[in-house]
Every structure is written in C-alpha cells, then in structure tokens.
Short mmCIF file of C-alpha atoms and ligand atoms in Angstrom, two decimals:
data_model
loop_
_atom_site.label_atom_id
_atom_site.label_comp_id
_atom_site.label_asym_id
_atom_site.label_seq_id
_atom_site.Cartn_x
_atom_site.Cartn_y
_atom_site.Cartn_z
CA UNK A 169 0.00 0.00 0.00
CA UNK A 170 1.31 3.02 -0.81
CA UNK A 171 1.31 5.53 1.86
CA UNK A 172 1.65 9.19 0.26
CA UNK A 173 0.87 11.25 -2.83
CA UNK A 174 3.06 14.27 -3.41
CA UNK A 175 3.11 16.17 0.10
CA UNK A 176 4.16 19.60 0.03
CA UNK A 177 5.45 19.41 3.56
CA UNK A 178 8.62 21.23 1.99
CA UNK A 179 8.56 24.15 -0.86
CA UNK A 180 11.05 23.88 -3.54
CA UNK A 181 12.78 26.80 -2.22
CA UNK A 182 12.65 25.92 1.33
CA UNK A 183 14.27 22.39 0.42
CA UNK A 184 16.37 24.06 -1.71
CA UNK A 185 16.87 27.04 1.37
CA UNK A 186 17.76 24.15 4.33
CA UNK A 187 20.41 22.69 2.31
CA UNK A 188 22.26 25.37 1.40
CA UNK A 189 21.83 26.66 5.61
CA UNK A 190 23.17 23.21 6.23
CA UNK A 191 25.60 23.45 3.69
CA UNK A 192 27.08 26.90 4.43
CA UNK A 193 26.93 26.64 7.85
CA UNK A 194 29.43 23.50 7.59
CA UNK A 195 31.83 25.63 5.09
CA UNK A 196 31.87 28.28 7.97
CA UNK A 197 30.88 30.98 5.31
CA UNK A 198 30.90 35.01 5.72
CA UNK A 199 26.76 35.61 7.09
CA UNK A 200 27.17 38.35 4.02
CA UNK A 201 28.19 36.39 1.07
CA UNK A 202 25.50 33.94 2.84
CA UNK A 203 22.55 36.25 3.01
CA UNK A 204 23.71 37.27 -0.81
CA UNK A 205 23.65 33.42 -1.75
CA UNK A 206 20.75 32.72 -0.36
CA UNK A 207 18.89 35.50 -2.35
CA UNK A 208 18.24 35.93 -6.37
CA UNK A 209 19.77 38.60 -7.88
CA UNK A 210 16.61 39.24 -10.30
CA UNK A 211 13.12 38.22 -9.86
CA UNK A 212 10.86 39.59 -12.60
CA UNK A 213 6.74 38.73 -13.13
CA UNK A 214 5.14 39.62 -16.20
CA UNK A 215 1.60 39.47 -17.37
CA UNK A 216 1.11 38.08 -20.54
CA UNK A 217 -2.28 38.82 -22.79
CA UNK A 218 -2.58 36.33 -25.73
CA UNK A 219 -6.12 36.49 -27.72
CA UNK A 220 -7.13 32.66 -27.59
CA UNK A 221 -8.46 30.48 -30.72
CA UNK A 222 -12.39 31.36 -29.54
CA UNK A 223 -11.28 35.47 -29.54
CA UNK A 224 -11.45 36.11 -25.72
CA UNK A 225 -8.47 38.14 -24.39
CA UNK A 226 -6.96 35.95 -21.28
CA UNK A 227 -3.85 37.22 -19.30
CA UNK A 228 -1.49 34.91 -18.16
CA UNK A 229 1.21 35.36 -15.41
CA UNK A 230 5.26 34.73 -16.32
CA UNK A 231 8.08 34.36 -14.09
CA UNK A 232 11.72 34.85 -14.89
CA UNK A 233 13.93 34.39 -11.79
CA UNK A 234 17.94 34.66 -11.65
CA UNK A 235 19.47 33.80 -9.00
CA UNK A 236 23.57 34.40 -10.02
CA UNK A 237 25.27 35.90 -12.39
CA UNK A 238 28.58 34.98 -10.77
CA UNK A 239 30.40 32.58 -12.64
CA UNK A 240 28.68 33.79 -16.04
CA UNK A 241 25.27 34.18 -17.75
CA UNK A 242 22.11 32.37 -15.83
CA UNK A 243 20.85 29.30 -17.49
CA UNK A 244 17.95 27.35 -16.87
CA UNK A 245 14.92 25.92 -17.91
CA UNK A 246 11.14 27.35 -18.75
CA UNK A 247 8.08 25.09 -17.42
CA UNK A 248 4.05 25.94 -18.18
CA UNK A 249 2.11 24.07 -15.50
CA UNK A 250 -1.39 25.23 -13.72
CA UNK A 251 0.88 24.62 -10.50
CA UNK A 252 3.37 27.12 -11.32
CA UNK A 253 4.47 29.54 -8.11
CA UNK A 254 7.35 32.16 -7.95
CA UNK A 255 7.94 30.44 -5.02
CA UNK A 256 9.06 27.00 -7.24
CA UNK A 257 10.80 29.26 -9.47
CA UNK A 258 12.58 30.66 -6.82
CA UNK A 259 14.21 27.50 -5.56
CA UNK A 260 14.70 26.00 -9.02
CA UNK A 261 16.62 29.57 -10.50
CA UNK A 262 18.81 28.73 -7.04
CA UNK A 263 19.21 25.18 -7.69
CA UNK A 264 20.48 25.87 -11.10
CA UNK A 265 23.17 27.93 -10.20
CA UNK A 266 24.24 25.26 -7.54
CA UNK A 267 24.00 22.26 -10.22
CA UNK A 268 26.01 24.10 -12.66
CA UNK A 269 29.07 24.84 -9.90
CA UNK A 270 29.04 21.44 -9.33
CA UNK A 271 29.79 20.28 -12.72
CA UNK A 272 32.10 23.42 -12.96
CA UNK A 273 30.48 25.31 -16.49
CA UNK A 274 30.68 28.76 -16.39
CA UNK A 275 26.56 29.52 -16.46
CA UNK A 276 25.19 31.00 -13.27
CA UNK A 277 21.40 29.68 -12.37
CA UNK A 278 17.51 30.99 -13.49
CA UNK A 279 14.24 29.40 -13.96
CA UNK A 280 11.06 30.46 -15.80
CA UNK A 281 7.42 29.38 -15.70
CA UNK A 282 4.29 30.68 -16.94
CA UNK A 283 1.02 29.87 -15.59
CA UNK A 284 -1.29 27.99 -17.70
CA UNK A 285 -2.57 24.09 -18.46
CA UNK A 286 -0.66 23.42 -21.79
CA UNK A 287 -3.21 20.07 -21.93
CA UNK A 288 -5.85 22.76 -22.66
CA UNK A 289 -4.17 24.68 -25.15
CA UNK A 290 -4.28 24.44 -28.74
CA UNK A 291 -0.38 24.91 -30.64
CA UNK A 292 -1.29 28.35 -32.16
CA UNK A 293 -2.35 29.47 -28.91
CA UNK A 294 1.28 27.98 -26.61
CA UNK A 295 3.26 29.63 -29.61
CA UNK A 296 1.41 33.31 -28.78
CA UNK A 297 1.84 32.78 -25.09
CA UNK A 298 5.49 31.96 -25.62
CA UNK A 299 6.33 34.69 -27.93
CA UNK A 300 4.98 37.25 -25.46
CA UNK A 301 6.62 35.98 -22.70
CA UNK A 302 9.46 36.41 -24.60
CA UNK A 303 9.24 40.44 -25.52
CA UNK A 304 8.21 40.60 -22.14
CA UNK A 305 11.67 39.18 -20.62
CA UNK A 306 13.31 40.24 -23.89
CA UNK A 307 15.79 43.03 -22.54
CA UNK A 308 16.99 41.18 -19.55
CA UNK A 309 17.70 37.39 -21.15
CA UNK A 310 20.35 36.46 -24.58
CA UNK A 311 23.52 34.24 -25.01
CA UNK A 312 25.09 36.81 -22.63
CA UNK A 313 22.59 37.26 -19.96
CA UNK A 314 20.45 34.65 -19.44
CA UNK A 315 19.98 31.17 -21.88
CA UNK A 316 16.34 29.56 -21.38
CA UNK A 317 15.67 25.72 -22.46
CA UNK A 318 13.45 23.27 -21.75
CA UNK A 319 11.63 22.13 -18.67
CA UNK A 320 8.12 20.49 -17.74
CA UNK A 321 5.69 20.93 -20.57
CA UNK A 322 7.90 22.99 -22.78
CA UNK A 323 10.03 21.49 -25.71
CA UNK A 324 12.10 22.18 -28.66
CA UNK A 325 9.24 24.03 -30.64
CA UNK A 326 8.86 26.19 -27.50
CA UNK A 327 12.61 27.19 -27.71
CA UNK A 328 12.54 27.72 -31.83
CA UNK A 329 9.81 29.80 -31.09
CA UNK A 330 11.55 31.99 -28.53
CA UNK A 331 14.79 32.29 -30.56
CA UNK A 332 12.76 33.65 -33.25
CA UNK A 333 11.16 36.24 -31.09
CA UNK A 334 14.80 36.93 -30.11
CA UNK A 335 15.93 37.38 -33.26
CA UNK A 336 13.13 39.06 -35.22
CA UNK A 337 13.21 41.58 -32.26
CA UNK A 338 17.31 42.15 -32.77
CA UNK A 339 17.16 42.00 -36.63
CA UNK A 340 19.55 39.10 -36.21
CA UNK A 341 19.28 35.52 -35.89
CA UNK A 342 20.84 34.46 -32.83
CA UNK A 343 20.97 31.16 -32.05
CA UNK A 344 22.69 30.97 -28.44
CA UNK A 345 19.94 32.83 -26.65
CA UNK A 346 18.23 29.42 -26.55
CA UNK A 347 19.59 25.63 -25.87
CA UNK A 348 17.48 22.59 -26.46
CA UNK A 349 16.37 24.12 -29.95
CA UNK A 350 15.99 21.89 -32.97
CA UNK A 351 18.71 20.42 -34.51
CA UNK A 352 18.36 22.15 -37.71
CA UNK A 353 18.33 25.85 -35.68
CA UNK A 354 21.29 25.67 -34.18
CA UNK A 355 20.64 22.46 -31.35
CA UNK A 356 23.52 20.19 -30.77
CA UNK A 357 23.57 16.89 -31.37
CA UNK A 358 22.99 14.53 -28.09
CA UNK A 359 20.94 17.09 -25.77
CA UNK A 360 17.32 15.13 -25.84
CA UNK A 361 18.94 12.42 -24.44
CA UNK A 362 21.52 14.23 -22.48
CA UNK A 363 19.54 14.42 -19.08
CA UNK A 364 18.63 10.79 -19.12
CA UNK A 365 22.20 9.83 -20.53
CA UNK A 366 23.90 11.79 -17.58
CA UNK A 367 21.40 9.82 -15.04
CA UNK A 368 23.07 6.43 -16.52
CA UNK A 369 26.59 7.93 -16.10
CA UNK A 370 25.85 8.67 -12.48
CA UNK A 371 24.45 5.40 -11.94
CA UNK A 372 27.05 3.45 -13.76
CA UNK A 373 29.86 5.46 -11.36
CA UNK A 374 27.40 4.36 -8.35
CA UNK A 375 27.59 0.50 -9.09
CA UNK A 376 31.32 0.84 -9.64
CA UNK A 377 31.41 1.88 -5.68
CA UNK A 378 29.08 -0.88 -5.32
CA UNK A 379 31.03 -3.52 -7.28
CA UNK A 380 27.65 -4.31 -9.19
CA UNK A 381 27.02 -4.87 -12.62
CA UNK A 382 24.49 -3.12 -15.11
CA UNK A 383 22.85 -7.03 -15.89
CA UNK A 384 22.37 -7.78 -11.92
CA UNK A 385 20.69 -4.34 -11.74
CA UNK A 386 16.92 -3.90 -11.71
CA UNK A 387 16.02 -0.31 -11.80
CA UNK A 388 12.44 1.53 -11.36
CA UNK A 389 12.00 4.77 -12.99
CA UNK A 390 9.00 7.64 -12.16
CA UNK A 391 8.45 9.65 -15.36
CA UNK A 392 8.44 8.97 -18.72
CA UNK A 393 8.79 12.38 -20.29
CA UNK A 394 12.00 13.38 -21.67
CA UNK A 395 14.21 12.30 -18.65
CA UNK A 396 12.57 9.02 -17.60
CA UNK A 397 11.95 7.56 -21.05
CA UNK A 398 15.64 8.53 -22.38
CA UNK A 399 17.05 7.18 -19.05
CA UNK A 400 14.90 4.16 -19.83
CA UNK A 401 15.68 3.96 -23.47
CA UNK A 402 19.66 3.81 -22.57
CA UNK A 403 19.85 1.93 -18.94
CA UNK A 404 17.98 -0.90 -21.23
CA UNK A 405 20.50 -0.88 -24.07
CA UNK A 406 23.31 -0.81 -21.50
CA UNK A 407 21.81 -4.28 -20.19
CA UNK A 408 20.28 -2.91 -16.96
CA UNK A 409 16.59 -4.06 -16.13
CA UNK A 410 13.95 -2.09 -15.66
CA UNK A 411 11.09 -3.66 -13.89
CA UNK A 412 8.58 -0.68 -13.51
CA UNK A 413 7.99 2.65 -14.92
CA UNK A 414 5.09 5.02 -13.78
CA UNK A 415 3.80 8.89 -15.63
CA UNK A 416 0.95 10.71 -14.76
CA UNK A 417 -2.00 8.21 -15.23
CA UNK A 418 0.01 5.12 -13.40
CA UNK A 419 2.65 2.42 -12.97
CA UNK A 420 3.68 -0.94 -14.62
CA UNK A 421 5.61 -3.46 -13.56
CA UNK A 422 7.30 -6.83 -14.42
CA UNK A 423 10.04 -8.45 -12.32
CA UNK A 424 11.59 -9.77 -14.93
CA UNK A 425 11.96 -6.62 -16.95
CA UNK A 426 9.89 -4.57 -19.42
CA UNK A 427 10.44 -4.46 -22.86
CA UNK A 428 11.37 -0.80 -23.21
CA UNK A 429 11.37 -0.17 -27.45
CA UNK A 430 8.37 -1.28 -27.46
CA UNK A 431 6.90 0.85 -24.10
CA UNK A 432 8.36 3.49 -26.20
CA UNK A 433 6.19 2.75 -29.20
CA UNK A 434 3.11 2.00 -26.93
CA UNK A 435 3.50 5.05 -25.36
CA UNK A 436 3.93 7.13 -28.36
CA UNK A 437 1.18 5.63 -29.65
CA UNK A 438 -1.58 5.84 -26.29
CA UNK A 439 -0.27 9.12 -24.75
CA UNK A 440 0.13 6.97 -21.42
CA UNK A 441 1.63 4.18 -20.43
CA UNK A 442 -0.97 2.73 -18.64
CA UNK A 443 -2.30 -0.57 -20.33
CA UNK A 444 0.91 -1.89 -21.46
CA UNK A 445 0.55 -5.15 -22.05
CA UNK A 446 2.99 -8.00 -20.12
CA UNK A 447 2.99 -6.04 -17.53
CA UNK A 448 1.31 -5.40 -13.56
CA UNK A 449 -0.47 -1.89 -12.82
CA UNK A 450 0.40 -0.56 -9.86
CA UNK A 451 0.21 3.03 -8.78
CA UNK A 452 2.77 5.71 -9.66
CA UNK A 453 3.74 6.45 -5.68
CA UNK A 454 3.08 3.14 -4.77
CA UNK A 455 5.81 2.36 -7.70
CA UNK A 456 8.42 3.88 -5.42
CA UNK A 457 8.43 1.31 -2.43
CA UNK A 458 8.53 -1.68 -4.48
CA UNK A 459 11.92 -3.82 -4.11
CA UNK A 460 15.21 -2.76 -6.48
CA UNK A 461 18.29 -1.75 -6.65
CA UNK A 462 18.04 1.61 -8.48
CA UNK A 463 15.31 4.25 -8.03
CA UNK A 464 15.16 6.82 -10.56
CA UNK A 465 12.48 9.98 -9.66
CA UNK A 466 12.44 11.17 -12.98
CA UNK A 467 8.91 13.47 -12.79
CA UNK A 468 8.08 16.07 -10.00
CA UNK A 469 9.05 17.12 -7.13
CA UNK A 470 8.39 16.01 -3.42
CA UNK A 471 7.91 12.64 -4.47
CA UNK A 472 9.57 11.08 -1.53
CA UNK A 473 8.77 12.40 2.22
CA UNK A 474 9.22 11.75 5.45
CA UNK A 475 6.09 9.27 5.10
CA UNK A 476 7.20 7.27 2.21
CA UNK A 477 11.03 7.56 2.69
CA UNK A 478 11.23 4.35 5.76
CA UNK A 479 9.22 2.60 2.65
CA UNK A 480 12.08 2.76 0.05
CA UNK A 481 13.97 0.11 -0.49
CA UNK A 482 16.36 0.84 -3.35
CA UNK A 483 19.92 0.70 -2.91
CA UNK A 484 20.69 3.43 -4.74
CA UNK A 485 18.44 6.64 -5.20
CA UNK A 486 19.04 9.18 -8.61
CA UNK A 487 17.70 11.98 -8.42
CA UNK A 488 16.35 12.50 -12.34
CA UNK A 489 13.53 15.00 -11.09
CA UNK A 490 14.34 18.16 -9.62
CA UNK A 491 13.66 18.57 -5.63
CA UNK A 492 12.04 14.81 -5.61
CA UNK A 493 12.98 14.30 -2.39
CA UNK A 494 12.63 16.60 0.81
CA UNK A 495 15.03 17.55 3.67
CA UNK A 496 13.44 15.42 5.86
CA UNK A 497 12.94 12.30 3.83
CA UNK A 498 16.92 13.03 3.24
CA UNK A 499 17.84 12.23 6.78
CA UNK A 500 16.04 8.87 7.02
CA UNK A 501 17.16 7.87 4.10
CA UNK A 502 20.77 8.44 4.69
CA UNK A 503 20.11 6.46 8.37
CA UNK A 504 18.98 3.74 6.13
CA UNK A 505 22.36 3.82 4.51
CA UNK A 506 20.38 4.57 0.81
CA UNK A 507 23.28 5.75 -1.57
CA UNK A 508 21.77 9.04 -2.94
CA UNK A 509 23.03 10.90 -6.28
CA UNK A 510 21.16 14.70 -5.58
CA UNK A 511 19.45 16.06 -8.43
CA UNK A 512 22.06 18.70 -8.95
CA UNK A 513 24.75 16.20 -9.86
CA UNK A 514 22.18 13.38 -11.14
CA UNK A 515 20.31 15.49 -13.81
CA UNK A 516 23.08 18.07 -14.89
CA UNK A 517 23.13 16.12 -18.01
CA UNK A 518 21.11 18.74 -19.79
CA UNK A 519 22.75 21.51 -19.05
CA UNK A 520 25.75 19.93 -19.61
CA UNK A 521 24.75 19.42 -22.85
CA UNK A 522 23.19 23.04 -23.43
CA UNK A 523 26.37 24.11 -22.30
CA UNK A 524 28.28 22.27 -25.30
CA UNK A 525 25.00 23.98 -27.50
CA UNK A 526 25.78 27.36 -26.42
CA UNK A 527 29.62 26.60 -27.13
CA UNK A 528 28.58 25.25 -30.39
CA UNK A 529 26.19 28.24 -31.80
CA UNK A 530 28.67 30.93 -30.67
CA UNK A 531 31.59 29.27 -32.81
CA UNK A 532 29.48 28.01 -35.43
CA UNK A 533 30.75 24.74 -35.75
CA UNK A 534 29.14 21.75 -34.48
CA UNK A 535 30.64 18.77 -32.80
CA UNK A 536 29.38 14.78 -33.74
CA UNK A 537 27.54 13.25 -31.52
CA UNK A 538 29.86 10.95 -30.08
CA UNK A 539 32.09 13.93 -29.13
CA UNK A 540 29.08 15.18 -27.19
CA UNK A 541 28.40 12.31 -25.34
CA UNK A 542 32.35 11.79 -24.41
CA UNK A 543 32.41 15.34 -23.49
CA UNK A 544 29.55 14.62 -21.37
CA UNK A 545 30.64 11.46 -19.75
CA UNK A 546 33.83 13.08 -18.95
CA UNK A 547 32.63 15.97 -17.04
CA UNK A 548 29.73 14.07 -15.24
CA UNK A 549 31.93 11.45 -13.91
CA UNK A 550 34.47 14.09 -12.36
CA UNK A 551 31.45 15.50 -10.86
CA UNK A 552 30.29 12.30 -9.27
CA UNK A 553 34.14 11.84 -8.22
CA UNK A 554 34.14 15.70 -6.97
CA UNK A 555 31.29 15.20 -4.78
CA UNK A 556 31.65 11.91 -3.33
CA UNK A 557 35.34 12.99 -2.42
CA UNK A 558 33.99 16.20 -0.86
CA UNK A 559 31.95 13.81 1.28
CA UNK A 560 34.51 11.49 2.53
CA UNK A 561 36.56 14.52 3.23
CA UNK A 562 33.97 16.59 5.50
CA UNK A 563 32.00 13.57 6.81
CA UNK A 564 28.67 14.55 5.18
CA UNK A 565 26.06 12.75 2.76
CA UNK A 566 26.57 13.40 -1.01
CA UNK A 567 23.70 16.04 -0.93
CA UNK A 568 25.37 17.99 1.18
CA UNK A 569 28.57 17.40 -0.26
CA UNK A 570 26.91 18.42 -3.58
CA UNK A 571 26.17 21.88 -2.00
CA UNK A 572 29.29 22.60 -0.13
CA UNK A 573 31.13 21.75 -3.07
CA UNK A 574 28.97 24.25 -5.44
CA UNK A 575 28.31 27.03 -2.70
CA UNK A 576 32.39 26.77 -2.30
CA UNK A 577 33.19 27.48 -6.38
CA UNK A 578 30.20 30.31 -5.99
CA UNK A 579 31.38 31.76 -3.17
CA UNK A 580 35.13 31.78 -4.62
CA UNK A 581 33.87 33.54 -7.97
CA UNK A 582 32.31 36.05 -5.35
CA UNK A 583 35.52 36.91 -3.58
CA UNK A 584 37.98 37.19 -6.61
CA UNK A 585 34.99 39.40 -8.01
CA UNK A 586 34.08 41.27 -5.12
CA UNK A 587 30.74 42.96 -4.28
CA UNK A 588 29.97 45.93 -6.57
CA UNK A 589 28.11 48.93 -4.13
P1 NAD B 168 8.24 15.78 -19.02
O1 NAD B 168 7.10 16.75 -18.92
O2 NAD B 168 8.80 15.43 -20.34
O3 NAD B 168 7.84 14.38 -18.31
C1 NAD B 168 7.32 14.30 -17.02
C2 NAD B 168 6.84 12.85 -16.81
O4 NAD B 168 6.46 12.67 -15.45
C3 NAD B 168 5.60 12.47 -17.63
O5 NAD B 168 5.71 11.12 -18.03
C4 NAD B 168 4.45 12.62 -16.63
O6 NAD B 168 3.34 11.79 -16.97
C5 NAD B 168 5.13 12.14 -15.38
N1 NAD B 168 4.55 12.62 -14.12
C6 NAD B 168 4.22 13.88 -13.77
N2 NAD B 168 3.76 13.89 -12.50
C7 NAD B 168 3.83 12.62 -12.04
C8 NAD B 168 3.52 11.99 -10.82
N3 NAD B 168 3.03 12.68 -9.79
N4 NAD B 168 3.75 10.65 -10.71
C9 NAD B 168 4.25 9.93 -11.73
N5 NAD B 168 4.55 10.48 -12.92
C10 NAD B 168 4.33 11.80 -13.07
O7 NAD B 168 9.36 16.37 -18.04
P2 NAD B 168 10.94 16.07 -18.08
O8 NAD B 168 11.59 17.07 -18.94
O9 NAD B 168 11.17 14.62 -18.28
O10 NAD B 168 11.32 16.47 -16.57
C11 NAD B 168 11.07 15.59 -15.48
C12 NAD B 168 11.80 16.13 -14.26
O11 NAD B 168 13.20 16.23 -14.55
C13 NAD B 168 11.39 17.52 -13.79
O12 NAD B 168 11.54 17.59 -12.39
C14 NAD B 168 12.41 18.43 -14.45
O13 NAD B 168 12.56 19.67 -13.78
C15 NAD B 168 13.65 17.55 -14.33
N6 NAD B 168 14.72 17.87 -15.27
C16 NAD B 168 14.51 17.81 -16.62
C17 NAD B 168 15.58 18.06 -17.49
C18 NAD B 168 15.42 17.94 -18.99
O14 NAD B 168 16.45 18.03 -19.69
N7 NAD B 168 14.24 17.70 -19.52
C19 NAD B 168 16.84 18.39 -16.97
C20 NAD B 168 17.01 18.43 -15.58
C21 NAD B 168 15.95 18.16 -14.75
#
C-alpha cells in the first residue's frame, strides 16, 4: 500500500533554502556572502495577454527568476504548468546555479514558468503565449545574460519559437539565446537524451562503488517524459533491467523486466503508459516502495517524504527529477544507509549538454555526436568523483557534499569578483 501522494510538507525553495543553511553553515561561510547566496539577484513577473483560438483576451502570469550571475550568464529551464508559483521558481533559479558549480560550467542559475494548463491549449495558442513571454523578458535574457531551455511541458518548438522572437526583435538571428532548440536551428547533437544519458553515467559510477554490474541491476523509474523515457531507453540498451515505470496516469511493472522499445512505441502511440501489455499496474507512488536496486524519480518534485522515505527500499536513489525528495525524507534515508546521487549532480546532463550547444552556436561549428556524449561522460563522472570525495573529506552525505562543493566554487567567484556597491 502506498502511503503518500506528493506532500508539500517542503517548498522547492525551502528544500532548496535548508540545504544550502546546512551546507554553508558546515563551510563556515561570511553571514554576508551567505545572506547574498541565499537571495536571487533578479526576480521579474510579467503578465502576458494572448487572444485565444475562440477570440477572448486571457492574461497569463510569467516568471523569470535569476538567482547568479557569478560565474557567467544564468541558465535554466522554462516550465508551463497550472501549479506554477514564484515560489518553485525561486528554488529551481537557485538550484540551477548550484547544479552548474558542481559540474564546474561557467553559467550561473535561473528558472522560468508561466502559468497555464498546456493540456488545454491548442499549438497556435502555446506559440502566442510563448512569444509574449518572450518580448516581455526580452531586454533582460540572450547568449550573454540569461539562456532559457526546456523544462516540464515545454520542448524544442517552444525554444525555436523563442529564438525567433529573439531574433526578429534584434534584426539578427541568434541562435545561443536558446539551448534545447531543434537540430536544424542551431541544437547540438545529443541534448534530448543528455539528461537521461547523464542519469546512466551517475548510476554506472554508483555500481562501480558498489562492485555491481548493469545485468544484476533492476532499476524503477518515475516519469516517462524526456528524462525518464531517455534514461529508460539507454539503462535498457546498457543491459540494466527495468522492472517498472510510472507517468501521470500510473505504474507498470514486471520483475523480470519490461520491454522498453516497445513501451516506447506504446506510449507514443496511447499518450500513457498505462495498459501496457505483459505487464502489472500498480500506482505511480506506490511504484516507489517496491523492491530494487536503483530508483530513478524522474517526474516532480516532493515525491519522496518523510512518510514514504522508511518505505524505500532501493539501494541506490538518482535523483532524475528536480527537488524529488525533501530535507526530511533526506535524513532517514541516509540512516537507512540509501546511496543518494542529488538532483544537482544526477540530472546536470542537460545543461551539460546546453552548455556544449551554447559553445557550439557561438563558434558556429558543431561537434558529432559521439564527441558530445564523451564530453559529457567526462565531465559528469568528475562531478560524481568531486562530490563523493567532498563527502569522505567533511564527513557529510553526497547532498550535502553536492552543496558545499557548489556554494564553495560560488562563493570563490564572489571573492575574486568582489561585491559591486
Ligand atoms: P516531461 O514533462 O517530459 O515528463 C514528465 C513525466 O512525469 C511524464 O511522463 C508525466 O506523466 C510524469 N509525471 C508527472 N507527474 C507525475 C507523478 N506525480 N507521478 C508519476 N509520474 C508523473 O518532463 P521532463 O523534462 O522529463 O522532466 C522531469 C523532471 O526532470 C522535472 O523535475 C524536471 O525539472 C527535471 N529535469 C529535466 C531536465 C530535462 O532536460 N528535460 C533536466 C534536468 C531536470
């Protein structure tokens, strides 16, 4: 029996706020550069009127939030959800600056959202809600500023169409205002998969510490968007097994492994997953607490609590989602001796990769895929290495370690910098 649905017992930001208290109190940092850290530089709302398909005028609310500007321009991702708060924003613009310190690219952190059900809007209508959005936020984002890509419910037509904006607005086309475009519009080779590739590389350095191999590993995944189905698509290829997979509508599962080309095509094909056949249904939280060795979160937040967490029973926990897991749920897992790969090292795949995309439109010249992926591998695993070392050396669990380590490279930038007044 399952014993929770998503609990909001902890906000994005103040999961994202008691880590980084825990975290800076333990690197004995200045209370200024702490109350700076701990605030975004840049919060900005915006109203957004779009005339829908039926002629009536709505007005929809935006949020762009950027949290540094330290180590370079802010990156992060743009989500359209009903659920949508500044207050999410908030902790996901912070988040983003944290994950990219940790793998050490030179992109500070933001997050956008805009307020509105995406399942009730027509295409015509999501392309006039993103191109406002866009001259709304115009002046403060570009390949300088502040980069945009995809998040929840936003994709690669969602970026074209705010690169155009861009562009028709400058005169110019400019192609690194945006990552996760196209291919053919400037999008590098590798990034779809890139967040659900980097979750594998994570994992694969996990059952290394383990001594475990990929073909002894059964794995359960939540989400099959873009992160859980890539994740999916390549942990199967790689020889792992994964035994149950849950979206929106529910879970499957089959201990000896689902056949994941063709949940791919089923899924494709029904919109849901739910049905598939050669497989159990079982419900998408109760998914979590089912024996394996390999958890992957890999759709919301808040996912696991302090109700469900004593019900886990994975090995090894990566975090595909952002914020699935909440401060509280941290500390009994890490009692329980759970090995736990934070979302800011797990799923900085995709930025990794829209890193290498906003490297790749600024020189023009665009790298095979299998340079990507190398590239990838190489900076993910010295990541994982980073942070577990960090661990050992303090004496504290990788998500704190994850911090420390990020808050340390931030705080460094800050120092060398100094504060501007
Ligand atoms: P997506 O919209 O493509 O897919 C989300 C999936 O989760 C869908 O299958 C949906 O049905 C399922 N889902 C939603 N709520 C659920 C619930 N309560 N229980 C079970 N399933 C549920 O989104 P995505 O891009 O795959 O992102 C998933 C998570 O990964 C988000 O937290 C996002 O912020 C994070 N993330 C994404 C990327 C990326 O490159 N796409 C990068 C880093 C982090």
């Amino acid at each position: 029996m399952a014993t929770v649905d998503t609990d909001k017992e902890f906000s994005v930001f103040d999961s994202m706020a008691a880590r980084f208290d825990v975290a800076a109190q333990k690197l004995g940092l200045d209370e200024g550069i702490l109350r700076y850290l701990r605030t975004p530089n840049r919060e900005i709302i915006v109203h957004i009127p779009v005339t829908m398909d039926n002629g009536r005028l709505e007005v929809f609310v935006g949020y762009r939030v950027q949290h540094s500007i330290a180590r370079g321009p802010c990156k992060g991702g743009v989500r359209y959800s009903p659920e949508v708060t500044l207050d999410e924003i908030r902790g996901l613009a912070a988040e983003m600056t944290w994950k990219c310190a940790v793998v050490n690219i030179p992109f500070g952190g933001a997050k956008g959202g805009i307020v509105c059900d995406p399942e009730h809007l027509s295409q015509s209508e999501l392309e006039r809600i993103t191109r406002r959005y866009t001259a709304e936020i115009l002046d403060y984002i570009g390949p300088e500023r502040d980069v945009p890509a995809p998040d929840m419910n936003t994709n690669e037509q969602t970026m074209a169409w705010i690169m155009d904006t861009y562009s028709m607005h400058l005169r110019h086309t400019v192609t690194a205002c945006v990552t996760g475009k196209p291919f053919g519009l400037g999008g590098s080779r590798g990034r779809p998969a890139a967040t659900g590739r980097g979750c594998m590389i994570v994992t694969d350095q996990a059952l290394k510490r383990f001594g475990r191999e990929r073909e002894q590993t059964r794995v359960i995944v939540q989400g099959f968007g873009n992160v859980g189905s890539q994740a999916s698509r390549l942990m199967h290829e790689a020889g792992y097994r994964i035994i149950g997979v849950a979206d929106i509508h529910s879970g499957i599962y089959n201990s000896n492994g689902l056949d994941i080309p063709q949940l791919l095509e089923y899924s494709k094909e029904n919109r849901t997953i739910e049905g598939f056949p050669e497989s159990e249904p079982i419900g998408r939280q109760e998914i979590l607490e089912q024996d394996c060795d390999v958890l992957l979160p890999a759709a919301t937040e808040n996912v696991i609590t302090s109700k469900n967490a004593g019900h886990i029973r994975a090995r090894i926990l990566v975090e595909g989602a952002n914020s699935p897991t909440t401060p509280p749920a941290d500390d009994i897992l890490f009692d329980r001796g759970v090995f736990v790969v934070p979302d800011i090292l797990a799923n900085a795949g995709g930025v990794t990769v829209s890193y290498f995309e906003w490297v790749q439109d600024r020189q023009g010249y665009f790298w095979p895929e299998g340079m990507v992926n190398e590239r990838l591998k190489h900076i993910q695993v010295a990541a994982f290495n980073d942070v577990v070392h960090f661990g050992e050396k303090h004496n504290v669990n990788n998500r704190i370690a994850a911090y420390m380590l990020a808050i340390d490279r931030v705080a460094t930038t800050l120092k060398l910098r100094g504060i501007y007044a």
